[in-house]
PDB file of C-alpha atoms in Angstrom:
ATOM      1  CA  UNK M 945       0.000   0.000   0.000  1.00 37.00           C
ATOM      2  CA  UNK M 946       1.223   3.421  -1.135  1.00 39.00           C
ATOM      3  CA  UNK M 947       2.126   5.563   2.043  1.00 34.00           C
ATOM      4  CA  UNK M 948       1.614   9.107   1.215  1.00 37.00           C
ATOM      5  CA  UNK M 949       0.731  11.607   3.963  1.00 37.00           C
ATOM      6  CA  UNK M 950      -2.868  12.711   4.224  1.00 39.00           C
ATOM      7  CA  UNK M 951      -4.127  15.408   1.431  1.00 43.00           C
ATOM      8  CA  UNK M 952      -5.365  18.190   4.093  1.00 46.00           C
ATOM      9  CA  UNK M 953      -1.894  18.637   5.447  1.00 47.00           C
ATOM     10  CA  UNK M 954      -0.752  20.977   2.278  1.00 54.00           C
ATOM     11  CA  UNK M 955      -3.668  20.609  -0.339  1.00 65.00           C
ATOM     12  CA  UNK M 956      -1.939  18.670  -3.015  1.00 77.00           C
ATOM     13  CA  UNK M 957      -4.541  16.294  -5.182  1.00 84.00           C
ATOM     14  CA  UNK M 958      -3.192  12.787  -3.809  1.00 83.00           C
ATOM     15  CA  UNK M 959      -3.732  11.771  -7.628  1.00 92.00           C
ATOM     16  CA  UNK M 960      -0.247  13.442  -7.895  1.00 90.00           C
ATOM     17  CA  UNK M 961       1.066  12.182  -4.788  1.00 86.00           C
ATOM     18  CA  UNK M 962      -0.132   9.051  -5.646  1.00 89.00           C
ATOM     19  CA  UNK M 963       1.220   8.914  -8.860  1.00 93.00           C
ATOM     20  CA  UNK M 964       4.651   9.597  -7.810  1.00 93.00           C
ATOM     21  CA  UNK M 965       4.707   7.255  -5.223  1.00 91.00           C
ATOM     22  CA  UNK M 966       3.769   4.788  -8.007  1.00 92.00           C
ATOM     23  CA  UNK M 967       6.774   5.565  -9.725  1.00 92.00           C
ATOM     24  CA  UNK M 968       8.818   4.514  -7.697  1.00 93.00           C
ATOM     25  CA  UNK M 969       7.567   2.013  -5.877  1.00 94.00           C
ATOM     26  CA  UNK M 970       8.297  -1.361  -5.616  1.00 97.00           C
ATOM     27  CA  UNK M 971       5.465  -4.046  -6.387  1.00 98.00           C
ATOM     28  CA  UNK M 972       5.588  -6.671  -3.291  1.00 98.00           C
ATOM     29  CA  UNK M 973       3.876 -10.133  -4.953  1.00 98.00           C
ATOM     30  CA  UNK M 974       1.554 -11.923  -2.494  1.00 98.00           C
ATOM     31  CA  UNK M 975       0.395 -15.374  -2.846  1.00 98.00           C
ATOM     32  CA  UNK M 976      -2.484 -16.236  -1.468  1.00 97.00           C
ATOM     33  CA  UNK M 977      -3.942 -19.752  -2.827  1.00 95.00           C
ATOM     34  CA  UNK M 978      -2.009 -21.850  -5.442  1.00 92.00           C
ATOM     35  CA  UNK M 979      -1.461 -19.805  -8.660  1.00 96.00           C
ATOM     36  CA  UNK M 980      -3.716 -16.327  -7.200  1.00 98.00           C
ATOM     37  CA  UNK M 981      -1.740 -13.361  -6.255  1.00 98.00           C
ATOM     38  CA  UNK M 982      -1.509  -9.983  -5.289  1.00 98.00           C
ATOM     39  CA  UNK M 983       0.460  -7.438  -6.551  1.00 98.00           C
ATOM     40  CA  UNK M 984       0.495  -4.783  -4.386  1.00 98.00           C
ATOM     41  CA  UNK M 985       2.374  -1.111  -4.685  1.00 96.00           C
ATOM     42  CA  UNK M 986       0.637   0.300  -8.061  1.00 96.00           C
ATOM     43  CA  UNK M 987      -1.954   2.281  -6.543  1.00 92.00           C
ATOM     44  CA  UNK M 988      -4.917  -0.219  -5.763  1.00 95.00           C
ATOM     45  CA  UNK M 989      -4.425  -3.857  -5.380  1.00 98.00           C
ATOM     46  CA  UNK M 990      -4.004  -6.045  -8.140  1.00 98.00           C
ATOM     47  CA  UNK M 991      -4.657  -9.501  -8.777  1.00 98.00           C
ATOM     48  CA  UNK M 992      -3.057 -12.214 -10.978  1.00 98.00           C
ATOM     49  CA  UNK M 993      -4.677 -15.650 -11.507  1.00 98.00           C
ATOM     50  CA  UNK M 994      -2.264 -18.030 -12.763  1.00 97.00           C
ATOM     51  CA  UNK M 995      -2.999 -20.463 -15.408  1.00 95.00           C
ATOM     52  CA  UNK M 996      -1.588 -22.943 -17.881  1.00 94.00           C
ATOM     53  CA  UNK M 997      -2.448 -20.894 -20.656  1.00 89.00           C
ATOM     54  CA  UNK M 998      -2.552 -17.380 -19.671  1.00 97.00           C
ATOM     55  CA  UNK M 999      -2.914 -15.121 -17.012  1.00 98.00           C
ATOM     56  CA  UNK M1000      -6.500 -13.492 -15.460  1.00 98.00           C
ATOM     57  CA  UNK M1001      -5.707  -9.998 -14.304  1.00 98.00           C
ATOM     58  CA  UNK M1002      -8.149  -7.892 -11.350  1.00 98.00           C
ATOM     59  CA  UNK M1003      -7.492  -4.305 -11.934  1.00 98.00           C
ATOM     60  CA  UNK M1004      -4.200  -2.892 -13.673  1.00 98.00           C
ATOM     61  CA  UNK M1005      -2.549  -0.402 -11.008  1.00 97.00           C
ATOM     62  CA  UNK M1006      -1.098   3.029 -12.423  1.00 97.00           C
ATOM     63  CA  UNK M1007       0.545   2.923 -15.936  1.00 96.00           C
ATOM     64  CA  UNK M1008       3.838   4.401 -14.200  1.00 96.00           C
ATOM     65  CA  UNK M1009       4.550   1.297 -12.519  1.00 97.00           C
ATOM     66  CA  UNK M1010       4.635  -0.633 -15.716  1.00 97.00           C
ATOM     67  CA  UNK M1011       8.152  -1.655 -15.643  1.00 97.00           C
ATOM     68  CA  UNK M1012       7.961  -3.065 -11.830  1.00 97.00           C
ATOM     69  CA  UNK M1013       4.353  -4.874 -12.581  1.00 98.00           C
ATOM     70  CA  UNK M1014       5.162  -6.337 -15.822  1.00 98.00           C
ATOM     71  CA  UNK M1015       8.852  -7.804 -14.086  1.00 98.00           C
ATOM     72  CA  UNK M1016       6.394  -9.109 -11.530  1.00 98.00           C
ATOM     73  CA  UNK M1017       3.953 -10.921 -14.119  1.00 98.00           C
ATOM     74  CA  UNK M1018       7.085 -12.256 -15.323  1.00 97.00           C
ATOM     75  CA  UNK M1019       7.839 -13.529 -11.755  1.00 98.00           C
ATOM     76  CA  UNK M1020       4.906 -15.502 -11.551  1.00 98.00           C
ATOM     77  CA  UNK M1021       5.299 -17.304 -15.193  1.00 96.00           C
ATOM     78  CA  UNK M1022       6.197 -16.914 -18.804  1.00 96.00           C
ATOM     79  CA  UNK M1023       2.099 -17.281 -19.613  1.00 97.00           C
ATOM     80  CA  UNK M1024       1.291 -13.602 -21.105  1.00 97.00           C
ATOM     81  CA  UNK M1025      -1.664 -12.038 -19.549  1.00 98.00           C
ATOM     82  CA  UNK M1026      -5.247 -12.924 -21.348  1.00 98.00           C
ATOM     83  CA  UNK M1027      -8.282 -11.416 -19.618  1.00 98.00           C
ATOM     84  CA  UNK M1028      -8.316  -8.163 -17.281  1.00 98.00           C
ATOM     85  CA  UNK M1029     -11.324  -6.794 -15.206  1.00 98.00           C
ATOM     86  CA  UNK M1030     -11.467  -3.780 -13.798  1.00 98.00           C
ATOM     87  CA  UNK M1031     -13.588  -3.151 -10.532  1.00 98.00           C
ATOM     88  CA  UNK M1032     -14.525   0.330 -11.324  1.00 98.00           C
ATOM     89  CA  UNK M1033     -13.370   3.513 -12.649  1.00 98.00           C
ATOM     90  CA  UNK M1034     -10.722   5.044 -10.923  1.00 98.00           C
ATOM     91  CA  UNK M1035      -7.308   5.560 -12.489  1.00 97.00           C
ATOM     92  CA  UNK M1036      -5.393   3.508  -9.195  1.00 97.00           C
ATOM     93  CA  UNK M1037      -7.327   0.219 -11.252  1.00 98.00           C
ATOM     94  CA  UNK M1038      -7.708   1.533 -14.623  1.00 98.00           C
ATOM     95  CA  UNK M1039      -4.769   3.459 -15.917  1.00 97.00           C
ATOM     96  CA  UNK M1040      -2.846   0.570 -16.928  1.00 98.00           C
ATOM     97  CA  UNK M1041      -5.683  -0.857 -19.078  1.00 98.00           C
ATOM     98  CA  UNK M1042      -3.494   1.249 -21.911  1.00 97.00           C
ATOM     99  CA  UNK M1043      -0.409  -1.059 -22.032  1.00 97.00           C
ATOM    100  CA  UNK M1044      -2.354  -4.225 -21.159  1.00 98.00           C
ATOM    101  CA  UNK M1045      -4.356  -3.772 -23.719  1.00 96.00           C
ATOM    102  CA  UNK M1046      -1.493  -2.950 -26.432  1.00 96.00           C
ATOM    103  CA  UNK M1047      -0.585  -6.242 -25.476  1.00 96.00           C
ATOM    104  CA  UNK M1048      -3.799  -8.143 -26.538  1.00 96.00           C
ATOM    105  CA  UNK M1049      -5.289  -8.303 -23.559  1.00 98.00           C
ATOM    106  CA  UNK M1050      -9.125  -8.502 -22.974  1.00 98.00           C
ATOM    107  CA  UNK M1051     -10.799  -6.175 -20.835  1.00 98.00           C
ATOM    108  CA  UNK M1052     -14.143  -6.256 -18.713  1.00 98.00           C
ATOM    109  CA  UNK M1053     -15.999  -4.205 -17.058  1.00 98.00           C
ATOM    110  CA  UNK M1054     -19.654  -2.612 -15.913  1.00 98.00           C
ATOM    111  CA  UNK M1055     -21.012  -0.326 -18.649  1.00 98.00           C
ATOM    112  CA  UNK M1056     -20.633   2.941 -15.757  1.00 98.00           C
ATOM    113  CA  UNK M1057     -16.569   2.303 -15.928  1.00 98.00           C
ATOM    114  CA  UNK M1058     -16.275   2.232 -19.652  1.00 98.00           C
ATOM    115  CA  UNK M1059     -18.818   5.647 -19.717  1.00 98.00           C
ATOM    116  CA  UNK M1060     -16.799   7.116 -17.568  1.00 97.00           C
ATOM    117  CA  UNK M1061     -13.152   6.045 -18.757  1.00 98.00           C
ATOM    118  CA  UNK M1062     -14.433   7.046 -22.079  1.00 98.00           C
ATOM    119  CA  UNK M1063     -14.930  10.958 -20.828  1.00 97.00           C
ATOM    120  CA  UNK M1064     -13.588  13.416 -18.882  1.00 97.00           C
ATOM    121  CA  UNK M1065     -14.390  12.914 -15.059  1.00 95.00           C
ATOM    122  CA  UNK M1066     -13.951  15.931 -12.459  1.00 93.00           C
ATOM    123  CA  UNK M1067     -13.274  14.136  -8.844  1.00 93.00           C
ATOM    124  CA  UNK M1068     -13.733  17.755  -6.459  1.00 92.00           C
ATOM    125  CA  UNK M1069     -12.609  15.886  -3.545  1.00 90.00           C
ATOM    126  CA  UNK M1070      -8.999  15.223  -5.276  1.00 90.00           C
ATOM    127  CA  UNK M1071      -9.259  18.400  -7.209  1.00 90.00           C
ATOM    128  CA  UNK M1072      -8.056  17.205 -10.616  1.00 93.00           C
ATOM    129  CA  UNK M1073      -9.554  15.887 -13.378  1.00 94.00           C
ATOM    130  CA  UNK M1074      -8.964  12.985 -15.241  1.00 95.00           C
ATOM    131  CA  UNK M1075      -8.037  12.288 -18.915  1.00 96.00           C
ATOM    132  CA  UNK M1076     -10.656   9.452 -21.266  1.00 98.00           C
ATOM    133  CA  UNK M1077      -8.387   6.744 -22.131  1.00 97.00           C
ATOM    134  CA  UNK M1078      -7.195   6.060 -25.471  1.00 97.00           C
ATOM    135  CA  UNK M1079     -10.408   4.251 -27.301  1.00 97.00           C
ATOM    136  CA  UNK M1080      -7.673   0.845 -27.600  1.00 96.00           C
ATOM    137  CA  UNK M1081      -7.843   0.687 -23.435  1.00 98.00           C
ATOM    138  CA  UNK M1082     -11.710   1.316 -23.168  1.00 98.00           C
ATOM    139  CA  UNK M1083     -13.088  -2.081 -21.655  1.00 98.00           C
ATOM    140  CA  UNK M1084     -14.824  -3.994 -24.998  1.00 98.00           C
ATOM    141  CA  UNK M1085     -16.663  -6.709 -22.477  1.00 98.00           C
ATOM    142  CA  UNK M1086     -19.884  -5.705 -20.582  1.00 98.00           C
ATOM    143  CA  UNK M1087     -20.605  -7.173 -17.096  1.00 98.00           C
ATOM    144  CA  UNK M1088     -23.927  -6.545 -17.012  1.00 98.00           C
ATOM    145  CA  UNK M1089     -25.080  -8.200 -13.785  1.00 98.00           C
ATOM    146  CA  UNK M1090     -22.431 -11.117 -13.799  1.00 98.00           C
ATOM    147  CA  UNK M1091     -19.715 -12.778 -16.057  1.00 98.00           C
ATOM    148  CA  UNK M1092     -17.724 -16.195 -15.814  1.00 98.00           C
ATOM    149  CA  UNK M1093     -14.431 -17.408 -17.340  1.00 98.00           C
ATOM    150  CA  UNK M1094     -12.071 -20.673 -15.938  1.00 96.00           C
ATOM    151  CA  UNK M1095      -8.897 -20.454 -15.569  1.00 95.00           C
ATOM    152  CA  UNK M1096      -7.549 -24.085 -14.730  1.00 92.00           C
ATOM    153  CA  UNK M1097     -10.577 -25.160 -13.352  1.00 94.00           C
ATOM    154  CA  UNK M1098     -10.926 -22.007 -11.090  1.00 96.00           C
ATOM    155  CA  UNK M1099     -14.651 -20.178 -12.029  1.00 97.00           C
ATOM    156  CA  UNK M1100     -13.816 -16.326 -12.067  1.00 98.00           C
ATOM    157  CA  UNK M1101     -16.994 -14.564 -11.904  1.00 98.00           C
ATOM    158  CA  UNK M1102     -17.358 -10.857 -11.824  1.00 98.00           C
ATOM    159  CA  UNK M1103     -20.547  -9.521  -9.719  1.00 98.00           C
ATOM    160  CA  UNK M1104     -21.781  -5.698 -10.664  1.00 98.00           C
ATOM    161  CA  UNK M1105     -23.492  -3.895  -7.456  1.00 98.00           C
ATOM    162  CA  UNK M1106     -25.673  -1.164  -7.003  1.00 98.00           C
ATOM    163  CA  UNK M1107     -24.299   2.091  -6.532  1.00 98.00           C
ATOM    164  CA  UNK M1108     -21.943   2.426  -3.704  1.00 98.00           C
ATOM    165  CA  UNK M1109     -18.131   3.451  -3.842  1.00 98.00           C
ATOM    166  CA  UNK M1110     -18.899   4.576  -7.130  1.00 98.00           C
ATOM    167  CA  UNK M1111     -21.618   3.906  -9.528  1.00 98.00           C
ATOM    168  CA  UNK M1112     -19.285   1.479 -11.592  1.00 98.00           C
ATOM    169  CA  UNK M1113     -18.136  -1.173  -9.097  1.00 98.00           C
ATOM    170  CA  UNK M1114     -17.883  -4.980  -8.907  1.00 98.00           C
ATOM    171  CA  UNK M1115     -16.214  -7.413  -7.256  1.00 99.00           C
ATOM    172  CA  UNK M1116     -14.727 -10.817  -8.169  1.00 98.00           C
ATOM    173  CA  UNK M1117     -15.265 -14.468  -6.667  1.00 98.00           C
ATOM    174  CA  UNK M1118     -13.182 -17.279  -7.374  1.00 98.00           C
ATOM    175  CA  UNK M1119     -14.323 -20.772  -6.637  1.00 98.00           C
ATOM    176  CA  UNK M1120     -13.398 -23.587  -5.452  1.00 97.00           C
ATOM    177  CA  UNK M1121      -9.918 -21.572  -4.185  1.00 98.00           C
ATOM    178  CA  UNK M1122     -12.857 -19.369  -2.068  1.00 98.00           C
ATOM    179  CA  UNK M1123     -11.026 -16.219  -2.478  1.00 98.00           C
ATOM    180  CA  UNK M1124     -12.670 -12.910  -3.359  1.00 98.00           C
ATOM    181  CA  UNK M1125     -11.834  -9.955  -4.569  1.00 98.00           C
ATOM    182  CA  UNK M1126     -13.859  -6.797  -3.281  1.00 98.00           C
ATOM    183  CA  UNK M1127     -12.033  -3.828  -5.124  1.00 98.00           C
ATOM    184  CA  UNK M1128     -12.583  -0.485  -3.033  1.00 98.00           C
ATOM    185  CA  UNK M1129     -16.022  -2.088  -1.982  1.00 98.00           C
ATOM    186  CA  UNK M1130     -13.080  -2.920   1.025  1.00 98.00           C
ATOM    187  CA  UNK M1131     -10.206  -1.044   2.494  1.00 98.00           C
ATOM    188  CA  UNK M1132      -8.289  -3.036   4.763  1.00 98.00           C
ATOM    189  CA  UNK M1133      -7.124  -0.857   7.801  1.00 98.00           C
ATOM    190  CA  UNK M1134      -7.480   2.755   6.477  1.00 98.00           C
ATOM    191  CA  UNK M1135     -10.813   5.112   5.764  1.00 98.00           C
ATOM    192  CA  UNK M1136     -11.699   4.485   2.114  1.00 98.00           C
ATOM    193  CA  UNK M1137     -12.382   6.902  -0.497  1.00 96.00           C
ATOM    194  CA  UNK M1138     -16.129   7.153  -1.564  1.00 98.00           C
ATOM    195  CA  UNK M1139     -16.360   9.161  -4.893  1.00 97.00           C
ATOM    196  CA  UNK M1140     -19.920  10.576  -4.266  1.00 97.00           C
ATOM    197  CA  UNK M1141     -20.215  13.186  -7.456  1.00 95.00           C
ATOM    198  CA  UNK M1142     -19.653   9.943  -9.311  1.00 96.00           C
ATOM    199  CA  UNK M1143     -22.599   7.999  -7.806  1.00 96.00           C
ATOM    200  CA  UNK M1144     -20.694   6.689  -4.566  1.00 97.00           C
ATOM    201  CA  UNK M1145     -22.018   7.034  -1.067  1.00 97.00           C
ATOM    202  CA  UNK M1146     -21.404   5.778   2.594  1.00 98.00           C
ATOM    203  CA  UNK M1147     -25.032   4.295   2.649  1.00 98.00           C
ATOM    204  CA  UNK M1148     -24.760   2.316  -0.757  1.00 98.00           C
ATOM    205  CA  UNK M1149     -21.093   1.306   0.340  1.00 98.00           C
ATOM    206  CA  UNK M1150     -22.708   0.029   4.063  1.00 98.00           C
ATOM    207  CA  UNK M1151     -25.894  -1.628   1.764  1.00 98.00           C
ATOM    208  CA  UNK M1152     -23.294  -3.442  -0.327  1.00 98.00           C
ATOM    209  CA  UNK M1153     -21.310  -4.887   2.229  1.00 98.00           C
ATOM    210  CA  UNK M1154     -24.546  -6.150   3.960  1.00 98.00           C
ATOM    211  CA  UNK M1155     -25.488  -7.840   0.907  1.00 98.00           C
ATOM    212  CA  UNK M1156     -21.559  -9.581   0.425  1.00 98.00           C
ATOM    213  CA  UNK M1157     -20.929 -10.269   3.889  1.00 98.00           C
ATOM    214  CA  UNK M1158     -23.266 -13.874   4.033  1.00 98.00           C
ATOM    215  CA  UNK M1159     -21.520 -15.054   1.093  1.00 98.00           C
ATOM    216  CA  UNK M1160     -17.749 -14.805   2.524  1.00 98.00           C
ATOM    217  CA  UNK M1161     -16.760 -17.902   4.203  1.00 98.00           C
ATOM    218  CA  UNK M1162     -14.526 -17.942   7.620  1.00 97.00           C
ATOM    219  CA  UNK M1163     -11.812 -19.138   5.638  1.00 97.00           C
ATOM    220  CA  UNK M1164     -12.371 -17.358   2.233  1.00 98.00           C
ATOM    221  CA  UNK M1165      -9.560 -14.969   1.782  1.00 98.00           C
ATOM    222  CA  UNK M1166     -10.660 -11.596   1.019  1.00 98.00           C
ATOM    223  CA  UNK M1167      -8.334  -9.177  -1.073  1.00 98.00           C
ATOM    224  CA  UNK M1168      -9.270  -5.081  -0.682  1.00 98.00           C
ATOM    225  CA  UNK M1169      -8.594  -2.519  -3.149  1.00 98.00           C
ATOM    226  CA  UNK M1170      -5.960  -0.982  -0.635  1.00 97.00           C
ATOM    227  CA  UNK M1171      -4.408  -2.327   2.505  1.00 97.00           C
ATOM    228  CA  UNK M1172      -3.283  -6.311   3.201  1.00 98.00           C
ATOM    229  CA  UNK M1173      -4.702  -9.069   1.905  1.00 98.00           C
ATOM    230  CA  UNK M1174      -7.969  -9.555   4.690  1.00 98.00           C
ATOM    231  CA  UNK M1175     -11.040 -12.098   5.926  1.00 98.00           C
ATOM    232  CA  UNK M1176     -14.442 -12.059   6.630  1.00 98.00           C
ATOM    233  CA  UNK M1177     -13.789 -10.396  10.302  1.00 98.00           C
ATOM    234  CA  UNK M1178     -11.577  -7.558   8.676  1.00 98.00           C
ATOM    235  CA  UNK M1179     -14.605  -7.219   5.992  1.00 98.00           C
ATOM    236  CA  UNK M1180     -17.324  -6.958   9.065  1.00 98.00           C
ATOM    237  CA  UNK M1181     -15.250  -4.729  11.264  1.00 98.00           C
ATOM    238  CA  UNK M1182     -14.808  -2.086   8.202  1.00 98.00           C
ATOM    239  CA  UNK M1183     -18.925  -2.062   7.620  1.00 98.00           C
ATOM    240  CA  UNK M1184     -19.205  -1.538  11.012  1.00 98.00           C
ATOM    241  CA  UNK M1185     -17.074   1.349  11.474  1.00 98.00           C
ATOM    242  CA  UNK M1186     -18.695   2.685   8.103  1.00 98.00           C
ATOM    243  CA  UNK M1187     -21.686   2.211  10.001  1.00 98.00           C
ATOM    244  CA  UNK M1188     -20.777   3.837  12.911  1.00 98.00           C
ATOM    245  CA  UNK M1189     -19.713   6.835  11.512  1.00 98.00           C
ATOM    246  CA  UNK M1190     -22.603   7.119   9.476  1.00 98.00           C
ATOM    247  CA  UNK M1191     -24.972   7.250  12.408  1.00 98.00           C
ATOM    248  CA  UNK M1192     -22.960   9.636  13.849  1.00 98.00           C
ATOM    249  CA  UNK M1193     -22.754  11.938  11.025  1.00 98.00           C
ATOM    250  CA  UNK M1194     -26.145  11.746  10.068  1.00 98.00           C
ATOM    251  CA  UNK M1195     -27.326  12.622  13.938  1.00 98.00           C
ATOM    252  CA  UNK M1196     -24.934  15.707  13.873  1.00 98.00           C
ATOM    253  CA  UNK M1197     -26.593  16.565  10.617  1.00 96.00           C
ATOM    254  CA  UNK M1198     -30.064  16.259  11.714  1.00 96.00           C
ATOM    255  CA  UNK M1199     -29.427  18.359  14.772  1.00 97.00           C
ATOM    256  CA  UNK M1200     -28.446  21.106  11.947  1.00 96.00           C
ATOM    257  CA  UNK M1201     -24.713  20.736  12.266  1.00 97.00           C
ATOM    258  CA  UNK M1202     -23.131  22.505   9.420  1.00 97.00           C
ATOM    259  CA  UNK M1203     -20.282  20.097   8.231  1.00 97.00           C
ATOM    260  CA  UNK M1204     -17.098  22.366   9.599  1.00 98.00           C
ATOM    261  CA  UNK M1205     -18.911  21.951  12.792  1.00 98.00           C
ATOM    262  CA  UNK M1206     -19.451  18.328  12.080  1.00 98.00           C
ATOM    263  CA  UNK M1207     -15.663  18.048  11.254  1.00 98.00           C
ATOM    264  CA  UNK M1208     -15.272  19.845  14.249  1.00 98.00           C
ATOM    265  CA  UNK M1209     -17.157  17.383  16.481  1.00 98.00           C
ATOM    266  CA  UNK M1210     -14.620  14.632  15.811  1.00 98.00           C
ATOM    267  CA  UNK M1211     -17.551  11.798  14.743  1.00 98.00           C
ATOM    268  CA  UNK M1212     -14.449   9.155  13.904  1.00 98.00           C
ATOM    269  CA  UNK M1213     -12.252   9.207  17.270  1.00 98.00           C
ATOM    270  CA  UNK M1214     -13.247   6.225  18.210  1.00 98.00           C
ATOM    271  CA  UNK M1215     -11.718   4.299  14.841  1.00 98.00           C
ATOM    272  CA  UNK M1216      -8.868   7.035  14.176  1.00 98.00           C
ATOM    273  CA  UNK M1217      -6.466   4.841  16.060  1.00 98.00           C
ATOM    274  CA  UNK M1218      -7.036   1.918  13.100  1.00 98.00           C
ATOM    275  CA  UNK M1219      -8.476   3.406  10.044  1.00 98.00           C
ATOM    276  CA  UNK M1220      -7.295   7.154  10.222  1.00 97.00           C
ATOM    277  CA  UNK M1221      -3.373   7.151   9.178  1.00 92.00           C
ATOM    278  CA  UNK M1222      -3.619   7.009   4.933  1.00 86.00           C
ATOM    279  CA  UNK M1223      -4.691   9.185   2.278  1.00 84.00           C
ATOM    280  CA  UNK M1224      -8.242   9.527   3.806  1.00 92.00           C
ATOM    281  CA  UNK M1225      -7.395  11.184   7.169  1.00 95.00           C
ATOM    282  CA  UNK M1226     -10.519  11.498   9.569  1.00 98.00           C
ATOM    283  CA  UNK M1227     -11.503  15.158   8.937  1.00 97.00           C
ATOM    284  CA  UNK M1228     -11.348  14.141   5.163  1.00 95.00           C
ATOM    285  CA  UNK M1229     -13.665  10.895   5.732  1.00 98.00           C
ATOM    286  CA  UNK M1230     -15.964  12.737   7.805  1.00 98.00           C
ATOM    287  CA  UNK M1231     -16.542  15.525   4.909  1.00 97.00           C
ATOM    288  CA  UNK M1232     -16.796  12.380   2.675  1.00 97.00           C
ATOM    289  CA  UNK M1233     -19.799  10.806   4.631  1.00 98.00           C
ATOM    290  CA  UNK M1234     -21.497  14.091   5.769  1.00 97.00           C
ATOM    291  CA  UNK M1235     -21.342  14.756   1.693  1.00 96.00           C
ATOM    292  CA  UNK M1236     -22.784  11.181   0.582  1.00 95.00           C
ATOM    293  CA  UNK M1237     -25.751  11.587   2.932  1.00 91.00           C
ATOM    294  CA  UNK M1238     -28.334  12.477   0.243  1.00 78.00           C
TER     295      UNK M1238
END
């Protein structure tokens, strides 16, 4: 996970600081069942299942890190890389669709990520706005509600949601190995983004969870966008402090709390000590979810 220092400090997008973290960062390979990895230090997580034939990508990190994710394919086997879904939007899982895809590679996604990577997209909250990608790196495959593909007799299936980080997102099972791959629907240890003038919101994000939770097993292994590789207990405690925040936001809003005062009233202390040291610092988060509350 990228460690940059949180964005209210000296008001620098963290899509820059990001970005030149990515740079330079080197891409630590995790292995978490027999040929499924992680390869994490490109911006958001990415994952790698291993096959005889090819590899299945989840997400494509930052285009910058190219050299040190492509060594780290390499790492993992000569196969080149096949298929590629993204999880959503955002440039930390998108931006190296361009070099994947000058490579042959195959890329998925929900109809909302390839309208918005085909446009200019203003993010306010990171103050900078972001680039379409060249038509070659668009995502040609729909997931419309759900799509399947084997890799070695691992089913890959690709789940769309309702609206909830963003209004693109979906998340990735893979059976029988019973690991899952949540995108930002999870972030592991840290206070998440939630792009709400793209469709995102705390609610939809808590909603979502609800709805995945049942279907993650004690021992399934559960990957986040950002942060280590997690479980079903990691998974529950993040909903719960999103939950908990929200309900404490949205009574400070009710009682007519403006949101500097809401800021102010310090509705995260209690989870600061766990979630509150990335990007996303606690007076950020809180104008995130005072925002989302529609």
């Amino acid at each position: 996970m990228l460690s940059v220092s949180a964005w209210g400090e000296d008001r620098v997008s963290p899509v820059i600081k990001i970005n030149e973290e990515a740079a330079k960062a080197p891409i630590e390979t995790v292995s978490v069942r027999d040929g499924i990895s992680v390869l994490m230090g490109s911006g958001g997580n990415i994952g790698v299942v291993t096959g005889r034939d090819g590899k299945f990508m989840i997400d494509a990190g930052i285009a910058v890190s190219r050299p040190r994710v492509e060594a780290a394919l390499n790492a993992l086997g000569s196969q080149p890389v096949r298929y590629l879904v993204n999880t959503h939007y955002h440039w930390d899982h998108t931006d190296g669709n361009t070099w994947l895809a000058g490579k042959g590679v195959q890329v998925a996604a929900t109809s909302g990520t390839i309208k918005r990577v085909s446009q200019t997209t203003r993010v306010d909250d990171w103050d900078f706005t972001f680039k379409p990608l060249p038509k070659a790196a668009v995502p040609g495959t729909v997931v419309a509600s759900s799509k399947h593909w084997t890799v070695d007799g691992q089913t890959i299936t690709a789940i769309k949601v309702v609206p909830s980080h963003t209004d693109t997102d979906l998340y990735v099972t893979i059976q029988p190995a019973d690991v899952v791959f949540l995108g930002d629907l999870f972030w592991n240890g840290v206070y998440p983004f939630i792009d709400n003038e793209n469709g995102g919101g705390i609610d939809g994000m808590v909603r979502v969870l609800d709805r995945i939770l049942p279907t993650i097993g004690d021992k399934t292994v559960v990957v986040p966008g950002h942060g280590p590789v997690g479980n079903k207990a990691d998974v529950k405690d993040f909903r719960d402090m999103l939950a908990g925040i929200r309900d404490k936001v949205a009574a400070l809003k009710k009682d007519g709390k403006s949101r500097d005062e809401v800021v102010a009233a310090k509705p995260t202390a209690a989870w600061d000590a766990k979630y509150g040291h990335f990007v996303i610092d606690p007076d950020f988060f809180t104008r995130i979810a005072y925002d989302g509350m529609r």
